[in-house]
Coordinates of C-alpha atoms and ligand atoms in Angstrom, one line a residue:
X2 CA 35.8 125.7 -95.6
X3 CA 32.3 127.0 -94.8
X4 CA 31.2 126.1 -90.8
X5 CA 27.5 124.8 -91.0
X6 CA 26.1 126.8 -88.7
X7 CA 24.0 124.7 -87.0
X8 CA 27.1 123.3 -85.5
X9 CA 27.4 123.4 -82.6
X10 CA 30.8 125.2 -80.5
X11 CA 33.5 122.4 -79.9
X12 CA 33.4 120.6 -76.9
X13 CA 35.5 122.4 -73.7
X14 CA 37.6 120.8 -71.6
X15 CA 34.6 121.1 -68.6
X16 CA 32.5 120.0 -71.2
X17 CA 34.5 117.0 -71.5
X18 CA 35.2 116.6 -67.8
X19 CA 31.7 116.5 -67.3
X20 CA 30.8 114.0 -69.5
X21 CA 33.2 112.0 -68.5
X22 CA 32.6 112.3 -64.7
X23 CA 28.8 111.2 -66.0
X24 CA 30.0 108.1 -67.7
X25 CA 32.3 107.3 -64.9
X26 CA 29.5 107.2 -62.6
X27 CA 27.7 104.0 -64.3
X28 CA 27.5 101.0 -62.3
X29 CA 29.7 98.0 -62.4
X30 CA 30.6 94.6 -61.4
X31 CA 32.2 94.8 -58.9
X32 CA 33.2 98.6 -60.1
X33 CA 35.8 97.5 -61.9
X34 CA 34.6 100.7 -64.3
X35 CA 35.8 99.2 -67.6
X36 CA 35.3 102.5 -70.1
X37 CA 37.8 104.9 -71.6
X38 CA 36.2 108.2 -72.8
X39 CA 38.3 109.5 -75.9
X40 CA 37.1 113.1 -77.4
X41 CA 37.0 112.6 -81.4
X42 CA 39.3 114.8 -84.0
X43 CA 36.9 117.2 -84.8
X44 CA 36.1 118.2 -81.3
X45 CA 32.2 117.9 -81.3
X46 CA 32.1 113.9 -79.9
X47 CA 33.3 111.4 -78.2
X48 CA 34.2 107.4 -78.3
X49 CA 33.5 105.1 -75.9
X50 CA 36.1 102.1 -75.8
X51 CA 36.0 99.2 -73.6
X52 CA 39.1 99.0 -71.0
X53 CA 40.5 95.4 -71.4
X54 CA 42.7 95.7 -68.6
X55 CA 39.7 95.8 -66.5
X56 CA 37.7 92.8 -67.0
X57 CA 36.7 90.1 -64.5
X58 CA 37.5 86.9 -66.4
X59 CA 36.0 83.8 -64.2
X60 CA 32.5 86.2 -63.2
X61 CA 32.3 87.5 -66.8
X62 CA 34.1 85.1 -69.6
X63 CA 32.5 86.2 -72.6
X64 CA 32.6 90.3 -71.5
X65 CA 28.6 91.0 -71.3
X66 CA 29.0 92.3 -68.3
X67 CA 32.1 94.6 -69.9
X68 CA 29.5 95.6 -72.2
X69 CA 26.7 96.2 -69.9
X70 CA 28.7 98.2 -67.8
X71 CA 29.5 100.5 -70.5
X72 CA 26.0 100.6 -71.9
X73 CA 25.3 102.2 -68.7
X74 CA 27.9 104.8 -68.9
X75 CA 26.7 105.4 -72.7
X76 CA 23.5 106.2 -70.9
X77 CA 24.4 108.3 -68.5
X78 CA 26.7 109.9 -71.4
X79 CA 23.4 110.4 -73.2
X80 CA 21.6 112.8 -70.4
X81 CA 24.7 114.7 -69.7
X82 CA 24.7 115.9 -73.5
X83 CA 21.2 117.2 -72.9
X84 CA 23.1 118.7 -70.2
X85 CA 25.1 120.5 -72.0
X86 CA 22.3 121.4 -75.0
X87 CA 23.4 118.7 -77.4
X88 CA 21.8 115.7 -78.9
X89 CA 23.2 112.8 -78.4
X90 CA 24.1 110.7 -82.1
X91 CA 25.4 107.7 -81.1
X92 CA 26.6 104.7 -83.3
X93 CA 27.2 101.8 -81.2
X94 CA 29.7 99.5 -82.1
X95 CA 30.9 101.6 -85.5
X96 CA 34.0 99.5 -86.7
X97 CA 33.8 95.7 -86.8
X98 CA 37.6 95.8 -87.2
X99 CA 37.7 97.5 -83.9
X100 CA 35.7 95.4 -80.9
X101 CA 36.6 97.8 -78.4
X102 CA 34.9 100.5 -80.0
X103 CA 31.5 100.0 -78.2
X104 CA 30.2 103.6 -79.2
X105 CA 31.0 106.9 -80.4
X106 CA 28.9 110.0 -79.9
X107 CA 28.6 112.8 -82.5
X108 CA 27.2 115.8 -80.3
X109 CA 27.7 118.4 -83.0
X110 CA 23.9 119.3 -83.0
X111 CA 21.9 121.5 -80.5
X112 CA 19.8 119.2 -78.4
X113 CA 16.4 118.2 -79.8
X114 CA 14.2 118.1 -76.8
X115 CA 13.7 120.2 -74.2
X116 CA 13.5 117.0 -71.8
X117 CA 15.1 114.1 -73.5
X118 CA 13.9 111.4 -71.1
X119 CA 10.4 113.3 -69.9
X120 CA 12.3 113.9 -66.6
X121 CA 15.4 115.4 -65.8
X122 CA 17.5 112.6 -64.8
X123 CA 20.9 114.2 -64.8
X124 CA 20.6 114.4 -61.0
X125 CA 19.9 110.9 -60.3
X126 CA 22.9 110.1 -61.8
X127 CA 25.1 110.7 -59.0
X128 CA 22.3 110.1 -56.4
X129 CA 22.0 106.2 -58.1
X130 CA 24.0 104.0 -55.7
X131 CA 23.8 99.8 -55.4
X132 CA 21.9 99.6 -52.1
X133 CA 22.4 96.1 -50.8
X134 CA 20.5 96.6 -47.7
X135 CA 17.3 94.8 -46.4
X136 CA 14.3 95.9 -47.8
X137 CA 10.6 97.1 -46.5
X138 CA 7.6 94.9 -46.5
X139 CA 5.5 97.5 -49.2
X140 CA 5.7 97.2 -52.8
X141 CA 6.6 99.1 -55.7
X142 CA 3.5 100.1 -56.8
X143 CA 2.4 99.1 -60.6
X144 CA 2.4 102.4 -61.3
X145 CA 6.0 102.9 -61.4
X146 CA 6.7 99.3 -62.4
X147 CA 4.8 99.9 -65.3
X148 CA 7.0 103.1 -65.9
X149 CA 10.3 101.1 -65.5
X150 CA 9.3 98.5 -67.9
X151 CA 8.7 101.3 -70.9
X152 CA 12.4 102.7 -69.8
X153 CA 13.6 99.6 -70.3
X154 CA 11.3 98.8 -73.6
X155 CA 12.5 102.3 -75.3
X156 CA 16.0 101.1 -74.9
X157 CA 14.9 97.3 -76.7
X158 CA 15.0 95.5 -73.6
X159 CA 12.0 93.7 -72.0
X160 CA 11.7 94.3 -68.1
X161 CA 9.6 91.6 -66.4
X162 CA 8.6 91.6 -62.9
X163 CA 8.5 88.3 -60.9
X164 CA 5.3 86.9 -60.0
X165 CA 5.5 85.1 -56.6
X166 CA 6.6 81.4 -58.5
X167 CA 9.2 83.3 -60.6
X168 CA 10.8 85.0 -57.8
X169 CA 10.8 81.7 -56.2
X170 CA 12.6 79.9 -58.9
X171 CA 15.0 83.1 -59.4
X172 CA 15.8 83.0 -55.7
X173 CA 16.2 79.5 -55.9
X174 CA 18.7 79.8 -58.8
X175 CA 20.6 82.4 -57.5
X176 CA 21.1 80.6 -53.8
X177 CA 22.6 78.0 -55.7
X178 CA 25.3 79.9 -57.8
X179 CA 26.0 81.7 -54.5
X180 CA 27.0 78.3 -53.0
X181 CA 28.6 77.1 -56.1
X182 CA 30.9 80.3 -56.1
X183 CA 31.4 80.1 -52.6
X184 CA 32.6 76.9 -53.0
X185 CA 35.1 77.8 -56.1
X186 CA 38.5 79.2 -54.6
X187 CA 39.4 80.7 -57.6
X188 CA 35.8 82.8 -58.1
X189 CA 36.3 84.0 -54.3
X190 CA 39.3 85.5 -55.1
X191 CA 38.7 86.7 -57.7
X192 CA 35.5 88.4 -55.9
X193 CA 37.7 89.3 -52.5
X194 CA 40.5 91.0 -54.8
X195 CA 37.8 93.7 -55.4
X196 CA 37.2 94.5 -51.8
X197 CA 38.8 97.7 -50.7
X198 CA 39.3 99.2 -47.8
X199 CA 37.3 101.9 -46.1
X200 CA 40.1 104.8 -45.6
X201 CA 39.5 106.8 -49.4
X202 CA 42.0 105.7 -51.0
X203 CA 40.5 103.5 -53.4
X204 CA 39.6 104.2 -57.3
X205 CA 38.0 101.1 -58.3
X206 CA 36.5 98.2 -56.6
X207 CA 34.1 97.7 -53.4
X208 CA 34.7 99.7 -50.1
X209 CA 33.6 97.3 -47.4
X210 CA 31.2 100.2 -46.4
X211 CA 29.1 99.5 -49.4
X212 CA 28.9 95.7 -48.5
X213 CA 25.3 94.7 -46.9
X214 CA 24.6 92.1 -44.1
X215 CA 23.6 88.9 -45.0
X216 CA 19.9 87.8 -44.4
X217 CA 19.4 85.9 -41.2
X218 CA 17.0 83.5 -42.1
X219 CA 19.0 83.0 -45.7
X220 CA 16.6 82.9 -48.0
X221 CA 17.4 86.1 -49.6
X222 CA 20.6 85.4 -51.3
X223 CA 23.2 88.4 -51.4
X224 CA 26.4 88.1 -52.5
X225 CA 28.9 87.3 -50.3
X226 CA 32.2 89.3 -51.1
X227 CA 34.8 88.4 -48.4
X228 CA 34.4 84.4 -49.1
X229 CA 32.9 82.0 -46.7
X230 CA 33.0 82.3 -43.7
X231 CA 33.7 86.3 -44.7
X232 CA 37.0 87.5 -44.2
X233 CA 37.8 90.2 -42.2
X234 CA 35.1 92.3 -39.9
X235 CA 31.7 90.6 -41.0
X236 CA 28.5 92.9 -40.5
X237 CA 26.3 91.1 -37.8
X238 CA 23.4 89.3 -40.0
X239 CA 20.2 91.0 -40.4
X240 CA 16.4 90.3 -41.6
X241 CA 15.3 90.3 -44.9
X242 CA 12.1 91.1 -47.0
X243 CA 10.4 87.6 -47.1
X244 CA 9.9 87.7 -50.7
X245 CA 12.0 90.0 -52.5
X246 CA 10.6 91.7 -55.8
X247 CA 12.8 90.9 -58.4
X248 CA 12.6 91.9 -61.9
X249 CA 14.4 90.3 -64.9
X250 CA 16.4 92.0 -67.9
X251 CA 15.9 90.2 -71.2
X252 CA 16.8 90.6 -74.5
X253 CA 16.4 88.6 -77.9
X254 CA 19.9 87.8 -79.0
X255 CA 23.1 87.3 -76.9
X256 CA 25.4 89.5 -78.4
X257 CA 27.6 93.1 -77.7
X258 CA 24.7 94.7 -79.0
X259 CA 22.5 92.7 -76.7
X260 CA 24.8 94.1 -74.1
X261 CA 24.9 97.1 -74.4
X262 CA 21.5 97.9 -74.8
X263 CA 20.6 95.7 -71.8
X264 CA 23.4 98.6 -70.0
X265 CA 21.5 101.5 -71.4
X266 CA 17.8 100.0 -70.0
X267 CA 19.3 99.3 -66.6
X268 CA 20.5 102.7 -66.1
X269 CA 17.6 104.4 -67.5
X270 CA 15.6 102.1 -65.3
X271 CA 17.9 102.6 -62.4
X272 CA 18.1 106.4 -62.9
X273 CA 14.4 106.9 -63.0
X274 CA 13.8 104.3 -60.1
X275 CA 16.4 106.5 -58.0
X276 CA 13.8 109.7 -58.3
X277 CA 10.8 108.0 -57.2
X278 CA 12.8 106.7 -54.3
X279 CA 13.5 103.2 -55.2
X280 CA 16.2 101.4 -54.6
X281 CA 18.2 98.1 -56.7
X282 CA 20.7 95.5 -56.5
X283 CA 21.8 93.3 -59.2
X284 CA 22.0 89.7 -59.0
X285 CA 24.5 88.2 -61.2
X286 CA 25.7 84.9 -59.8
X287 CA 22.9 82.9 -61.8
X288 CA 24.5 85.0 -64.9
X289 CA 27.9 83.3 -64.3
X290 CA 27.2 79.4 -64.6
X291 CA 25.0 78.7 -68.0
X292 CA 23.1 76.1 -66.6
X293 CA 21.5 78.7 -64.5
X294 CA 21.6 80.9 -66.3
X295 CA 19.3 79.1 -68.3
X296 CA 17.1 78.3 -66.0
X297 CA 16.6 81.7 -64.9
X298 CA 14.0 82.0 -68.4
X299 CA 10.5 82.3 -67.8
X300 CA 9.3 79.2 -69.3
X301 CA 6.2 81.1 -70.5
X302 CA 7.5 84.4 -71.4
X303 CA 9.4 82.7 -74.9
X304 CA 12.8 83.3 -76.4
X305 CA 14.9 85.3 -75.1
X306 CA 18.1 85.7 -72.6
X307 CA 17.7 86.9 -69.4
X308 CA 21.0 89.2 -68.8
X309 CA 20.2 90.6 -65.3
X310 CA 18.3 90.4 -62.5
X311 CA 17.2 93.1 -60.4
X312 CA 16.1 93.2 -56.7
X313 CA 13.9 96.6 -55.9
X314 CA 12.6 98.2 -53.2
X315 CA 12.7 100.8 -50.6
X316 CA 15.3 101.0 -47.8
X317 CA 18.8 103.1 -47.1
X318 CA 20.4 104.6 -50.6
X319 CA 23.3 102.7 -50.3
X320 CA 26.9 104.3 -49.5
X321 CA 28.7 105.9 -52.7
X322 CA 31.7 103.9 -54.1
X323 CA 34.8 105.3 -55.7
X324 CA 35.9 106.3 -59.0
X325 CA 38.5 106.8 -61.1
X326 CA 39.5 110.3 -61.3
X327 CA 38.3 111.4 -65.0
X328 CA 42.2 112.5 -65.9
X329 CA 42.7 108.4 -66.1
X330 CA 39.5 108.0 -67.5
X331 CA 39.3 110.6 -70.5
X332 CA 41.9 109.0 -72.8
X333 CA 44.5 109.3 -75.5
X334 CA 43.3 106.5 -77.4
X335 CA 43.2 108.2 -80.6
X336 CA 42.8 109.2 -83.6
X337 CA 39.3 108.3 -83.9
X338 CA 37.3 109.2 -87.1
Ligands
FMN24 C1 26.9 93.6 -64.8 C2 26.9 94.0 -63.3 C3 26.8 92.9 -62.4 C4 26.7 93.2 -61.0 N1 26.6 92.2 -60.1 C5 26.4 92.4 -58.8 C6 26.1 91.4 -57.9 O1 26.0 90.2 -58.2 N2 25.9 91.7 -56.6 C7 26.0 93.0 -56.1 O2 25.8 93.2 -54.9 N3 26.2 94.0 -57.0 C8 26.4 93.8 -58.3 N4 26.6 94.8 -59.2 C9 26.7 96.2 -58.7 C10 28.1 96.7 -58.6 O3 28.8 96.1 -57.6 C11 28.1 98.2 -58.4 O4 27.5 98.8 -59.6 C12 29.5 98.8 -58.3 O5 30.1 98.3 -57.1 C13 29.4 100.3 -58.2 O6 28.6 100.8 -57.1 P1 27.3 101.7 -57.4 O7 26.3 100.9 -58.2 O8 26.8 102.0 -56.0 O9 27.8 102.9 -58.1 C14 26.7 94.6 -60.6 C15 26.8 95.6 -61.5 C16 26.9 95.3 -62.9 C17 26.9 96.4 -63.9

């Protein structure tokens, strides 16, 4: 057998660590981090499988937000090849026999571009943190808007930010599933058995460091993690922006491909937002009941399904949130072909 020799050498066990610490770094909800990274027979890739263990069934009954989550870690996965001088092939969901499947990478060639993205964004991958802090009075200005919506259109996603009505109507939407969860015992636990406490320990879920205040005047409406009233040491309430800018995530269909695109564009939006200093939350509670999750579509924007909302601005990074460590997350779920 003759080695093409524009192959590239097989992938290293640091090379592989690496990777996998990038992937592993992705947001999710409630970092329940549902991805196993699996390196492929020939040594030169890598599949990316959904964890089913890992799912949060009464926030996320269909698994979009399973899928999102590892769209983001397919990202991130993405700029760590250029990392490491590869291109990134990927084939999302490659076997229909196989649903857990979401992607395998073929990094086998030397990497295309010199900057993949048009900025390095390997750094703000670990810089990137959920900051669900109160926000300053001063926009985002258009300029870098604009940029975040062509992130998110070169991954097929449409990124819309709110006009004063439609952050109105999103706030609005999301107060009320906030209520309605808050008023579901099975959803608050489900939401309180991801809290975790502050002393390191923790692989997965939310350290009650990384938990915000709630706004004083309630208007803006942050998700309450400890139930209501909040178990446990509650931070004293705090002020809010008076309008927050919110942006939407849409796509065309409704589907794992959907899903994992709609992953990919919110951590290439997230990851370039972190180097210009801007900081995001995620609103899902309108996501989890379908009547508002209806709602949440801009009447005049067409078709479409809105599959996150975002809240940006500029305040405190956020504190960093465990992970698992990347011996548990780099798998044996083999072979793979
Ligand atoms: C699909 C999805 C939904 C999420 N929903 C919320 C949410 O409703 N409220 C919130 O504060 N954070 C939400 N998050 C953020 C996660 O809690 C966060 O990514 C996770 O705890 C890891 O923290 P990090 O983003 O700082 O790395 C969501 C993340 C994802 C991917």
């Amino acid at each position: 057998m003759t080695l093409d020799p524009a192959l590239t050498q097989m992938l290293s066990a640091a090379d592989l660590r690496l990777l996998a610490a990038a992937g592993g770094a992705a947001p999710s909800l409630h970092n329940s981090q549902p991805w196993r990274f699996v390196p492929t027979p020939d040594g030169r890739g890598l599949a990316v499988y959904a964890d089913t263990g890992r799912t949060v069934p009464l926030a996320d009954p269909a698994g979009a937000a399973v899928h999102i989550a590892v769209g983001a870690a397919v990202f991130n996965l993405r700029v760590a090849a250029g990392k490491l001088d590869r291109e990134p092939l990927v084939r999302l969901l490659p076997e229909v026999a196989e649903p857990e499947l979401l992607a395998v990478f073929d990094l086998s060639r030397p990497a295309a571009a010199a900057v993949p993205f048009g900025r390095d964004l390997y750094p703000a991958i670990a810089a990137r943190h959920t900051s669900r802090e109160p926000f300053a009075q001063r926009d985002v200005p258009e300029a870098v808007i604009g940029e975040l919506i062509d992130a998110a259109r070169a991954e097929g996603v449409a990124l819309a930010a709110l006009e004063e009505e439609g952050v109105r109507r999103v706030v609005d939407l999301t107060t009320e599933a906030e209520s309605r969860n808050a008023a579901d015992p099975a959803r608050t636990a489900e939401t309180r058995a991801w809290l975790r406490p502050d002393d390191g320990t923790a692989e997965d879920g939310i350290p009650r460091s990384a938990l915000g205040p709630q706004d004083h005047d309630a208007r803006v409406p942050m998700r309450e993690f400890s139930g209501h009233p909040p178990q446990g040491p509650a931070q004293p309430s705090r002020r809010f922006e008076a309008l927050p800018q919110l942006c939407t995530l849409t796509t065309p269909g409704d589907g794992p491909l959907d899903w994992l695109r709609t992953g990919q564009a919110l951590e290439r939006v997230w990851l370039l937002a972190t180097l210009h200093g801007v900081r995001l939350t995620i609103w899902h509670q309108a996501i989890e009941w379908p009547d508002t999750r209806w709602a949440l579509r801009d009447p005049a924007a067409g078709p479409g399904h809105v599959q996150l909302v975002l809240r940006t601005g500029y305040g405190p990074p956020g504190a960093a949130t465990p992970r698992r460590s990347v011996e548990e997350t780099l798998g044996d779920r083999g072979p793979v072909a």
